[in-house]
Backbone as XML, in Angstrom:
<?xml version="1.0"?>
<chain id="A" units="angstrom">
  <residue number="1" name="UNK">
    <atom name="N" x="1.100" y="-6.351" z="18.149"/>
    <atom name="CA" x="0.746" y="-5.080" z="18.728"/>
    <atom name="C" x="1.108" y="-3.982" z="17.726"/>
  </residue>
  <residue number="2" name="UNK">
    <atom name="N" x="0.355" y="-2.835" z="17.804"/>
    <atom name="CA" x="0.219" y="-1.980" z="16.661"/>
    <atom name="C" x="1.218" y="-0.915" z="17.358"/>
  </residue>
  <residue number="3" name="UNK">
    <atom name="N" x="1.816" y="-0.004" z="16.905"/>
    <atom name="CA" x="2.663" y="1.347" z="17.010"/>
    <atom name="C" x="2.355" y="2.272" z="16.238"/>
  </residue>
  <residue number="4" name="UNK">
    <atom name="N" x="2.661" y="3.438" z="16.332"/>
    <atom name="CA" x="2.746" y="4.788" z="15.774"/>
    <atom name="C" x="4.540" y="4.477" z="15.080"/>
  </residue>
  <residue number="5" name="UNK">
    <atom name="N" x="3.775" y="4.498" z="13.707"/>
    <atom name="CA" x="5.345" y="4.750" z="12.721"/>
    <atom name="C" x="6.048" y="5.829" z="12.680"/>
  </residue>
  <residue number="6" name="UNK">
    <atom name="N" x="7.120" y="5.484" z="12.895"/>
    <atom name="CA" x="8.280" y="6.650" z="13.138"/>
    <atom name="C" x="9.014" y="6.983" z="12.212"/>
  </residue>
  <residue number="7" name="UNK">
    <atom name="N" x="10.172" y="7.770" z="12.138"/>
    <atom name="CA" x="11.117" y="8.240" z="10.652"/>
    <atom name="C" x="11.591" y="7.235" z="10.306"/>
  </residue>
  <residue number="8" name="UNK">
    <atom name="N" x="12.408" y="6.075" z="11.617"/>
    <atom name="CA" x="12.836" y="4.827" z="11.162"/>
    <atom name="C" x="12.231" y="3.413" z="10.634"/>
  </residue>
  <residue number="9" name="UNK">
    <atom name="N" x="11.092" y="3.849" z="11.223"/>
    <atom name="CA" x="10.265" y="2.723" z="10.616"/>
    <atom name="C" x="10.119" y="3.657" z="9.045"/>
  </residue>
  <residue number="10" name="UNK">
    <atom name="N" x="9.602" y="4.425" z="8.315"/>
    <atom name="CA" x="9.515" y="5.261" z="6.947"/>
    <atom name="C" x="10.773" y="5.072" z="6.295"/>
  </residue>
  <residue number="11" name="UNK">
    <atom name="N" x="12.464" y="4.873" z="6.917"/>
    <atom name="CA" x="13.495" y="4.512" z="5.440"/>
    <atom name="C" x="13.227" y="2.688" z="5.944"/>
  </residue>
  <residue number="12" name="UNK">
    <atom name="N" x="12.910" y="2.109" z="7.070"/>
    <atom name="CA" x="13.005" y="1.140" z="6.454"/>
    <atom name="C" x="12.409" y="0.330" z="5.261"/>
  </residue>
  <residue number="13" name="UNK">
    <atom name="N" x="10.839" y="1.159" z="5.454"/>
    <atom name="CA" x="10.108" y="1.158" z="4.340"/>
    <atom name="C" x="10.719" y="1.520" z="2.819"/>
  </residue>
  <residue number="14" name="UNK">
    <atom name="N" x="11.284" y="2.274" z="2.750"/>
    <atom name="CA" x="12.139" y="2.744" z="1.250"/>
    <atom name="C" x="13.030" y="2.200" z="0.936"/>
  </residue>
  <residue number="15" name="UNK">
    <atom name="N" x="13.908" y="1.645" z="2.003"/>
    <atom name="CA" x="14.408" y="0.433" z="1.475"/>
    <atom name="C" x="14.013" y="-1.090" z="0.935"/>
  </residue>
  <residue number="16" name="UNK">
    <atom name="N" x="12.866" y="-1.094" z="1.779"/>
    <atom name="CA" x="11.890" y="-2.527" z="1.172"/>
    <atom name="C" x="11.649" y="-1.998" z="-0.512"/>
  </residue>
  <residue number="17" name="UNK">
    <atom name="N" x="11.757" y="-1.128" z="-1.439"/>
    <atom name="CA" x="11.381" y="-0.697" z="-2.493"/>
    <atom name="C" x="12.047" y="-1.731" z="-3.423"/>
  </residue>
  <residue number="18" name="UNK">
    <atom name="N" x="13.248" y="-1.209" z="-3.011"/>
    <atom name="CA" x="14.527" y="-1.813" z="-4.595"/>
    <atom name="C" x="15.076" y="-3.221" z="-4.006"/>
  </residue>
  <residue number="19" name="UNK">
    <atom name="N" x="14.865" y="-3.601" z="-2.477"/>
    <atom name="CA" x="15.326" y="-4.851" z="-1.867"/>
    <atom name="C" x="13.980" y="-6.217" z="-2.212"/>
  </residue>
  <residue number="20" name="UNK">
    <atom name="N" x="14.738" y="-6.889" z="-2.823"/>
    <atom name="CA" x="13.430" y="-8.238" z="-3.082"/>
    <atom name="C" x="13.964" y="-9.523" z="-2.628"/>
  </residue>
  <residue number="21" name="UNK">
    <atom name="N" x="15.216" y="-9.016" z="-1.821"/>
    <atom name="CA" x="15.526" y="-10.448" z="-0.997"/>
    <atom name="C" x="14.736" y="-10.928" z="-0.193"/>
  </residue>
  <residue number="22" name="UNK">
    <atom name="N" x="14.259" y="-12.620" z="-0.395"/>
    <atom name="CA" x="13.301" y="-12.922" z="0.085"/>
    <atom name="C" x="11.787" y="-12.689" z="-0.365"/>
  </residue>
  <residue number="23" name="UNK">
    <atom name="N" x="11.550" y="-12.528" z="-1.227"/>
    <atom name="CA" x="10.063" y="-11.906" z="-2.024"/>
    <atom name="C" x="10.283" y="-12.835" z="-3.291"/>
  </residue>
  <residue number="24" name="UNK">
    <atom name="N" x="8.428" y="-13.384" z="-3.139"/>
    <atom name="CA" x="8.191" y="-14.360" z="-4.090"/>
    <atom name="C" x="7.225" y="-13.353" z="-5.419"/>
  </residue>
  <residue number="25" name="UNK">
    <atom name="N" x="8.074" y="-13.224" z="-6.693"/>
    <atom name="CA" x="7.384" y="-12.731" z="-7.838"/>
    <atom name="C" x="6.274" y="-13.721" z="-8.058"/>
  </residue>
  <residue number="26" name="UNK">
    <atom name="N" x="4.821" y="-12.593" z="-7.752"/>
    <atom name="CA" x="4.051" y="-13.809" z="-8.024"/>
    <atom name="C" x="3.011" y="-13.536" z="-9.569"/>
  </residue>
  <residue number="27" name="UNK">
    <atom name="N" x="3.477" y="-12.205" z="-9.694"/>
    <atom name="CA" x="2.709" y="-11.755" z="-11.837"/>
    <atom name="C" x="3.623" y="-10.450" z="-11.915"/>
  </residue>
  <residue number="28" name="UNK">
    <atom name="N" x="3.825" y="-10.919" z="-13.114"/>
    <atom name="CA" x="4.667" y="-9.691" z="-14.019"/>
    <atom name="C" x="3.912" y="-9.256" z="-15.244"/>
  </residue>
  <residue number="29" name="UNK">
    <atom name="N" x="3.539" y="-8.349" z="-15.181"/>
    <atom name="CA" x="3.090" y="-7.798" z="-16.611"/>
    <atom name="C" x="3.863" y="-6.639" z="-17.294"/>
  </residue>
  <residue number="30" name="UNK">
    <atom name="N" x="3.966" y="-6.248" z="-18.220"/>
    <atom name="CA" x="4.571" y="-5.103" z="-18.469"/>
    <atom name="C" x="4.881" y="-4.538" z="-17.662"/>
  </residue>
  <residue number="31" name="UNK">
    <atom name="N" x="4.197" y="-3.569" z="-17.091"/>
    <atom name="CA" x="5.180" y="-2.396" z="-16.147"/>
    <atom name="C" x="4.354" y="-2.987" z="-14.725"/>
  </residue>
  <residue number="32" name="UNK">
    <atom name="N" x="4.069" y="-3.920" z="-14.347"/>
    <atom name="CA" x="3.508" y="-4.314" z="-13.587"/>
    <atom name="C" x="4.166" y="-5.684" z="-12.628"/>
  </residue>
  <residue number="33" name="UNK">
    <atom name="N" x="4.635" y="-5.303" z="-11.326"/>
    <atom name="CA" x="5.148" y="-6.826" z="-10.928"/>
    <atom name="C" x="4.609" y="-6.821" z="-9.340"/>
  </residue>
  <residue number="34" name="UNK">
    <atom name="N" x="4.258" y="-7.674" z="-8.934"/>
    <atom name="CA" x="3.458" y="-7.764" z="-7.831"/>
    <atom name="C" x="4.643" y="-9.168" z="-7.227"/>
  </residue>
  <residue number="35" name="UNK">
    <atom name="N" x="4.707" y="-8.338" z="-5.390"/>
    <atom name="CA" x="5.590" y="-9.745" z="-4.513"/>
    <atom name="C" x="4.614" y="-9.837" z="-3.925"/>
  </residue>
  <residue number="36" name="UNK">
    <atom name="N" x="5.307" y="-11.016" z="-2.812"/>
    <atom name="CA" x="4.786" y="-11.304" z="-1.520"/>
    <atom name="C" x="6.114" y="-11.806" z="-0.750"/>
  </residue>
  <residue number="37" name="UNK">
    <atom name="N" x="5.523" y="-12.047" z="0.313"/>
    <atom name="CA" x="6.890" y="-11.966" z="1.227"/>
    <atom name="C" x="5.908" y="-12.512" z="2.786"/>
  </residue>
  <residue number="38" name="UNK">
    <atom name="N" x="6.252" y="-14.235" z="3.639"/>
    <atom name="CA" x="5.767" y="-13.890" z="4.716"/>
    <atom name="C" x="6.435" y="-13.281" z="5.568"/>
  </residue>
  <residue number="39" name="UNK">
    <atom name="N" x="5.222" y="-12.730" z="6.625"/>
    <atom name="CA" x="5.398" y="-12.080" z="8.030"/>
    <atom name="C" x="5.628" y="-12.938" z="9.111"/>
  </residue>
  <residue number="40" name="UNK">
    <atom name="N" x="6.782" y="-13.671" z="9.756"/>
    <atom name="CA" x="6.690" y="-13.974" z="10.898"/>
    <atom name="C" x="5.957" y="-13.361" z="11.914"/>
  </residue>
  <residue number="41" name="UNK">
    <atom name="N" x="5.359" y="-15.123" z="12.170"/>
    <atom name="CA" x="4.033" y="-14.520" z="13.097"/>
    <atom name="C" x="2.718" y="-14.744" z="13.098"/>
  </residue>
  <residue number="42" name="UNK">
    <atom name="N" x="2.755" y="-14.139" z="11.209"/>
    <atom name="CA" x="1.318" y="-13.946" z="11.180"/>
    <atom name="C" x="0.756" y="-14.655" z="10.030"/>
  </residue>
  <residue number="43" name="UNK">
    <atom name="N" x="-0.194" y="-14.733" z="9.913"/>
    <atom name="CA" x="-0.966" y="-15.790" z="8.875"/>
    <atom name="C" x="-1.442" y="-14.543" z="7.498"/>
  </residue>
  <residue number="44" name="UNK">
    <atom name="N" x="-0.669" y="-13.527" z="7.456"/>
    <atom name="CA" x="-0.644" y="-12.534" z="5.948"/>
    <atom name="C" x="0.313" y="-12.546" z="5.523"/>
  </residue>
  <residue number="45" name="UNK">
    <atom name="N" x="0.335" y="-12.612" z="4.212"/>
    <atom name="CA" x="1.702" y="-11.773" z="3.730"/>
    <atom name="C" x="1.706" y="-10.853" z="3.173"/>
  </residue>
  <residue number="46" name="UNK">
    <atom name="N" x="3.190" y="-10.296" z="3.319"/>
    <atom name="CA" x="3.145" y="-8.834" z="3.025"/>
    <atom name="C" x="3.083" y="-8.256" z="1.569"/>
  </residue>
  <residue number="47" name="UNK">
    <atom name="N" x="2.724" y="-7.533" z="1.184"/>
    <atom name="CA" x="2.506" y="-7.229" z="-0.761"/>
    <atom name="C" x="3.285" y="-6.054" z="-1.287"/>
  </residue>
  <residue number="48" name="UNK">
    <atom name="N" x="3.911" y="-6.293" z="-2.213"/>
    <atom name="CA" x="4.409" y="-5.329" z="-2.393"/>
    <atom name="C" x="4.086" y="-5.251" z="-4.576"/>
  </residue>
  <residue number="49" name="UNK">
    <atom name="N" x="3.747" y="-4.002" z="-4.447"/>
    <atom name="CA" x="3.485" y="-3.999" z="-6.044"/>
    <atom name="C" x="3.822" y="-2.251" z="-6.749"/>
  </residue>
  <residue number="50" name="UNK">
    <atom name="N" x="4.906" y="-2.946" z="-7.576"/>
    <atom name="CA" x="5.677" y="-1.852" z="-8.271"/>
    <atom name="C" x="4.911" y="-2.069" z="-9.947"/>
  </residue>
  <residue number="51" name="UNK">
    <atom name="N" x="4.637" y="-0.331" z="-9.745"/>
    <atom name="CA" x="3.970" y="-0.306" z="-11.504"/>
    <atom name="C" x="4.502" y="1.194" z="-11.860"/>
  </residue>
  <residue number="52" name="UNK">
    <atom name="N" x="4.327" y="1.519" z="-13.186"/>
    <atom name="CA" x="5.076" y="2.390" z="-13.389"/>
    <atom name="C" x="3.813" y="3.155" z="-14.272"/>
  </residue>
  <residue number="53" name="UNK">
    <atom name="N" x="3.644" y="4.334" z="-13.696"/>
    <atom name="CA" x="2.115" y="5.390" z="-14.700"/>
    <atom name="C" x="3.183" y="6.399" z="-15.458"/>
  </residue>
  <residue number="54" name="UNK">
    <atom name="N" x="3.305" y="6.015" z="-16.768"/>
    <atom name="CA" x="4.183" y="7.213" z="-17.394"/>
    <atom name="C" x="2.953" y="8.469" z="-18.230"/>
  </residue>
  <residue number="55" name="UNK">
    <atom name="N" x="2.034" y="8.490" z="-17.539"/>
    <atom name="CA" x="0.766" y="9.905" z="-18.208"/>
    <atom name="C" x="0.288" y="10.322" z="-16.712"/>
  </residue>
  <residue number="56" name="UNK">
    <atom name="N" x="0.915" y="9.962" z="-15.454"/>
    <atom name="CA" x="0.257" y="11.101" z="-14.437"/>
    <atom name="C" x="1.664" y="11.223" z="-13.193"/>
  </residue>
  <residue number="57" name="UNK">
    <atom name="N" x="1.465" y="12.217" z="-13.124"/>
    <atom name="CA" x="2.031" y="12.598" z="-11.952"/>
    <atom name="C" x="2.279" y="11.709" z="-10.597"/>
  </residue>
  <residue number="58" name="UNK">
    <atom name="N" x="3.634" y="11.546" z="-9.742"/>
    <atom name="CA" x="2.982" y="11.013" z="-8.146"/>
    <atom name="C" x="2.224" y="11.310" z="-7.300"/>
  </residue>
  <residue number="59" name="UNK">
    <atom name="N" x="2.216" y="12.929" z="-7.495"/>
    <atom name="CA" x="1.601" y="14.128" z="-6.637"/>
    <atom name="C" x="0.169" y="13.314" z="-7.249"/>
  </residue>
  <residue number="60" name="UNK">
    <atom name="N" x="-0.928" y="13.392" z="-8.463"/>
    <atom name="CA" x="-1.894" y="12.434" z="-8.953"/>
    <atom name="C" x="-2.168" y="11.327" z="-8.229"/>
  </residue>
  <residue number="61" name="UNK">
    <atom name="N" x="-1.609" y="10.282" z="-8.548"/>
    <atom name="CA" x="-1.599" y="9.173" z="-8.029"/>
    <atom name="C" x="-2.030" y="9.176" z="-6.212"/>
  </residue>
  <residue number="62" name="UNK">
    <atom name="N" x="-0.678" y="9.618" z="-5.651"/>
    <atom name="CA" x="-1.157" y="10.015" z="-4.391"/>
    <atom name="C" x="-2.719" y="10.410" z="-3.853"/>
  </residue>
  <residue number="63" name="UNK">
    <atom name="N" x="-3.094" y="11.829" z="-4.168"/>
    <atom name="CA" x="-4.106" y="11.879" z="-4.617"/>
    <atom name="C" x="-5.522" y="11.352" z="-4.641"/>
  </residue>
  <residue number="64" name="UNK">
    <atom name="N" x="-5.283" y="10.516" z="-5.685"/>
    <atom name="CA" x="-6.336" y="9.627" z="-6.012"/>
    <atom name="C" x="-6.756" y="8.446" z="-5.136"/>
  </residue>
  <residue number="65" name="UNK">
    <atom name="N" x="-5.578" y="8.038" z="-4.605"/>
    <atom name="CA" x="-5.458" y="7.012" z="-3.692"/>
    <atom name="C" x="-5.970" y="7.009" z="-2.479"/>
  </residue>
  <residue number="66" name="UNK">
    <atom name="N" x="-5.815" y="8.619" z="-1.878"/>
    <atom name="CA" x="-6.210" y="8.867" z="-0.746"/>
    <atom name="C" x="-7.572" y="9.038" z="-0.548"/>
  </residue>
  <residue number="67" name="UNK">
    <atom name="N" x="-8.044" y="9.960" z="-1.762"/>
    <atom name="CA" x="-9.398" y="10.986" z="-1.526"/>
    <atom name="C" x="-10.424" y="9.038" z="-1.688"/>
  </residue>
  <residue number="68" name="UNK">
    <atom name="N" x="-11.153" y="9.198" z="-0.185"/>
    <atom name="CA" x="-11.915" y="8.356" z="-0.013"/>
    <atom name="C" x="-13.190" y="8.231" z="-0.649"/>
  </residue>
  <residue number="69" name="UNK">
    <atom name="N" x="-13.986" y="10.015" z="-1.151"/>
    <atom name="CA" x="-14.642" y="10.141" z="-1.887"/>
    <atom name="C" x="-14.740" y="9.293" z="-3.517"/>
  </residue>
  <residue number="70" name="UNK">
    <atom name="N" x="-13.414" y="9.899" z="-3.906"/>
    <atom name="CA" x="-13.245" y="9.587" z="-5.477"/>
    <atom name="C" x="-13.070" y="8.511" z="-5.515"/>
  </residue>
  <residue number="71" name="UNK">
    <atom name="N" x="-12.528" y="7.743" z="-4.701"/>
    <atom name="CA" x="-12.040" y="6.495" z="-4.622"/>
    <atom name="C" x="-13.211" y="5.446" z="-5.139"/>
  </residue>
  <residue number="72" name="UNK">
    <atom name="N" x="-14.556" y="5.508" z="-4.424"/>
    <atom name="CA" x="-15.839" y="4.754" z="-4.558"/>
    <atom name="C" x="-16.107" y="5.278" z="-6.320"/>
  </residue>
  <residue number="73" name="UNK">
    <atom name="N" x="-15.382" y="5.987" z="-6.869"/>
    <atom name="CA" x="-15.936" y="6.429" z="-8.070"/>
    <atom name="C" x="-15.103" y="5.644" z="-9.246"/>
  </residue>
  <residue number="74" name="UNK">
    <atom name="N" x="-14.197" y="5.459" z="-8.861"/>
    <atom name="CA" x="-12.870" y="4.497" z="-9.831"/>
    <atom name="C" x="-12.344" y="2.920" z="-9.393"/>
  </residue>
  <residue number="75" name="UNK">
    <atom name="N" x="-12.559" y="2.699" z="-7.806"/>
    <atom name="CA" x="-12.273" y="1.485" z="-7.469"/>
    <atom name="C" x="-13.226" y="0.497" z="-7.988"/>
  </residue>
  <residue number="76" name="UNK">
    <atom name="N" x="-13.691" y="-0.541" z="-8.579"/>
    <atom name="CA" x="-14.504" y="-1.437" z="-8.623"/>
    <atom name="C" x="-14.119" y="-2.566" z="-7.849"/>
  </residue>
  <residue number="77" name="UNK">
    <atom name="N" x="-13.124" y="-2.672" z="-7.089"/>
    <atom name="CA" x="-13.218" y="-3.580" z="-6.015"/>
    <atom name="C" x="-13.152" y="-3.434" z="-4.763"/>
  </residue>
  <residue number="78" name="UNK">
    <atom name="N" x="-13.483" y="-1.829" z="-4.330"/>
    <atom name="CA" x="-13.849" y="-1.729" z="-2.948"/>
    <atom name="C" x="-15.371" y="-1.834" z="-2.875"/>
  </residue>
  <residue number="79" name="UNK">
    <atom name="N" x="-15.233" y="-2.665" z="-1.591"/>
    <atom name="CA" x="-16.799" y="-2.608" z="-1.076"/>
    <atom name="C" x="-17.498" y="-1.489" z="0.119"/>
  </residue>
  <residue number="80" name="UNK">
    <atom name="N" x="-15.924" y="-1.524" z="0.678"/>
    <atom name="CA" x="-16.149" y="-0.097" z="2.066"/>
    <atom name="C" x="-14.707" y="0.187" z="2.151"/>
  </residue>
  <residue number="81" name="UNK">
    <atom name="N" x="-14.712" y="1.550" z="2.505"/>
    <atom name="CA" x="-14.057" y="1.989" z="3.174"/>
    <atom name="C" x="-14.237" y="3.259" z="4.036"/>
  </residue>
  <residue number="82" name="UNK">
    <atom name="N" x="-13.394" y="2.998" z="5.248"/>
    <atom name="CA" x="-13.480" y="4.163" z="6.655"/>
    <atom name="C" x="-12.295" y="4.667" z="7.256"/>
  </residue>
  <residue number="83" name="UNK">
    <atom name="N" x="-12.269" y="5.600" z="7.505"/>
    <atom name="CA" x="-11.566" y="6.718" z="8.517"/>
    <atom name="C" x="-12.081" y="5.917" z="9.946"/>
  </residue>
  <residue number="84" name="UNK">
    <atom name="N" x="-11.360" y="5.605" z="10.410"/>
    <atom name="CA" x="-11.488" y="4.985" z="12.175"/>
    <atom name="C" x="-10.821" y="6.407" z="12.683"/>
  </residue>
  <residue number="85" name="UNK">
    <atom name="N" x="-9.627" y="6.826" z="12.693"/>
    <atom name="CA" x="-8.904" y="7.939" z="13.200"/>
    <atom name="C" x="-7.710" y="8.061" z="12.444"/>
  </residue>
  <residue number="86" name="UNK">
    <atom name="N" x="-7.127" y="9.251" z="12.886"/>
    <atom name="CA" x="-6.061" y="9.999" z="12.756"/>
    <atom name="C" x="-4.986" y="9.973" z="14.254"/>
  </residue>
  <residue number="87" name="UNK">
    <atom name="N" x="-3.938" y="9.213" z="13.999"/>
    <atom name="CA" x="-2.591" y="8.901" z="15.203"/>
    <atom name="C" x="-1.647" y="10.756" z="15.282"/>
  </residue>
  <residue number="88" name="UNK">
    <atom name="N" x="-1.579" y="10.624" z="14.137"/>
    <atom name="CA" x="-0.445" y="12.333" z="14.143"/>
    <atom name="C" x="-0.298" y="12.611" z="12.626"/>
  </residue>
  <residue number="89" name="UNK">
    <atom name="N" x="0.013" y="13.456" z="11.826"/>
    <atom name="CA" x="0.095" y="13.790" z="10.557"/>
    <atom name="C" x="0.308" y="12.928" z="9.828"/>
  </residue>
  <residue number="90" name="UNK">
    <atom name="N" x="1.355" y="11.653" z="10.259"/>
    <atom name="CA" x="1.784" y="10.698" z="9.432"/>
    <atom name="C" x="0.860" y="9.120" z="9.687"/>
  </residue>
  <residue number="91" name="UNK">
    <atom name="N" x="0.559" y="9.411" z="10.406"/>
    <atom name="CA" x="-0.255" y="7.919" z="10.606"/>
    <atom name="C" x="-1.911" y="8.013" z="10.830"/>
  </residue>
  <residue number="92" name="UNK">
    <atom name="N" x="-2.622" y="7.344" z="10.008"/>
    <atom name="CA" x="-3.982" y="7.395" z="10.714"/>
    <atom name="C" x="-4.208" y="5.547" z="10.917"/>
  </residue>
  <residue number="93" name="UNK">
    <atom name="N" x="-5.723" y="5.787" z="10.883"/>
    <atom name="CA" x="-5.969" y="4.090" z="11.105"/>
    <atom name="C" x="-7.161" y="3.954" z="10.603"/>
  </residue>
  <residue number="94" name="UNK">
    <atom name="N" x="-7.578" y="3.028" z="9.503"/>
    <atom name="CA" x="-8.346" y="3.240" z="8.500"/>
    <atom name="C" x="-9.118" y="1.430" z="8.081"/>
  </residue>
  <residue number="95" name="UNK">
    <atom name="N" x="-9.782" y="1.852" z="7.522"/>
    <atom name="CA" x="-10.870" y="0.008" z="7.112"/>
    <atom name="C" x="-10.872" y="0.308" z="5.307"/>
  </residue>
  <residue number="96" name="UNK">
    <atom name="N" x="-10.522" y="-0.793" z="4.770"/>
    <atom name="CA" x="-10.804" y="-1.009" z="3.546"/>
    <atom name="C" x="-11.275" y="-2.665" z="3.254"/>
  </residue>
  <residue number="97" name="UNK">
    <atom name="N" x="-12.302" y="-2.872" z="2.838"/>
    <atom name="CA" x="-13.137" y="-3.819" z="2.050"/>
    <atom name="C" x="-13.219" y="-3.874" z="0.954"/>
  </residue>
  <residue number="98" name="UNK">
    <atom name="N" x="-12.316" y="-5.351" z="0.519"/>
    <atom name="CA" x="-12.463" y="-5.451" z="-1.291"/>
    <atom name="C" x="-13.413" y="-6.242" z="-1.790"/>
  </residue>
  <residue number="99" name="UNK">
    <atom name="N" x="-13.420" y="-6.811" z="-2.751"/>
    <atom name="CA" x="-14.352" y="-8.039" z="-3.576"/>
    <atom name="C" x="-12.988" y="-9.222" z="-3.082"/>
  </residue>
</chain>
């Protein structure tokens, strides 16, 4: 069942950052390391991928990530993506389709 994320659910998230107990390194490249980690429960696991852009900004990045427009202009492995809705400032609920 789905929820509206709260402040406590957001540090537990920031703590999942620097914590890799339990997370399988599955490629390291230079500034590039990608986990996984299963979800009791469920038949996904969870991803977590730390890279490091030393020529742009977070405020950038952010950004780029979001704007759904630009996105179709730089992603080559989305096939769709949608806005379903907006929950409250911090949460919406959204569709993305890769290759």
């Amino acid at each position: 069942m789905a929820r509206i994320a709260d402040d406590s659910d957001f540090e537990a998230l920031k703590r999942l950052v620097d914590n890799h107990d339990g997370w399988t390194l599955e490629l390291s490249k230079s500034d590039t390391q990608v986990y996984t980690r299963p979800v009791p429960g469920c038949n996904f696991n969870m991803v977590k991928i730390h890279t490091e852009f030393t020529d742009v900004t977070a405020d950038t990045v952010f950004d780029v990530l979001h704007d759904p427009d630009y996105r179709k202009v730089w992603d080559s492995h989305m096939l769709a993506s949608e806005e379903i809705g907006i929950l409250n400032v911090n949460n919406d609920v959204g569709y993305y389709a890769s290759k």
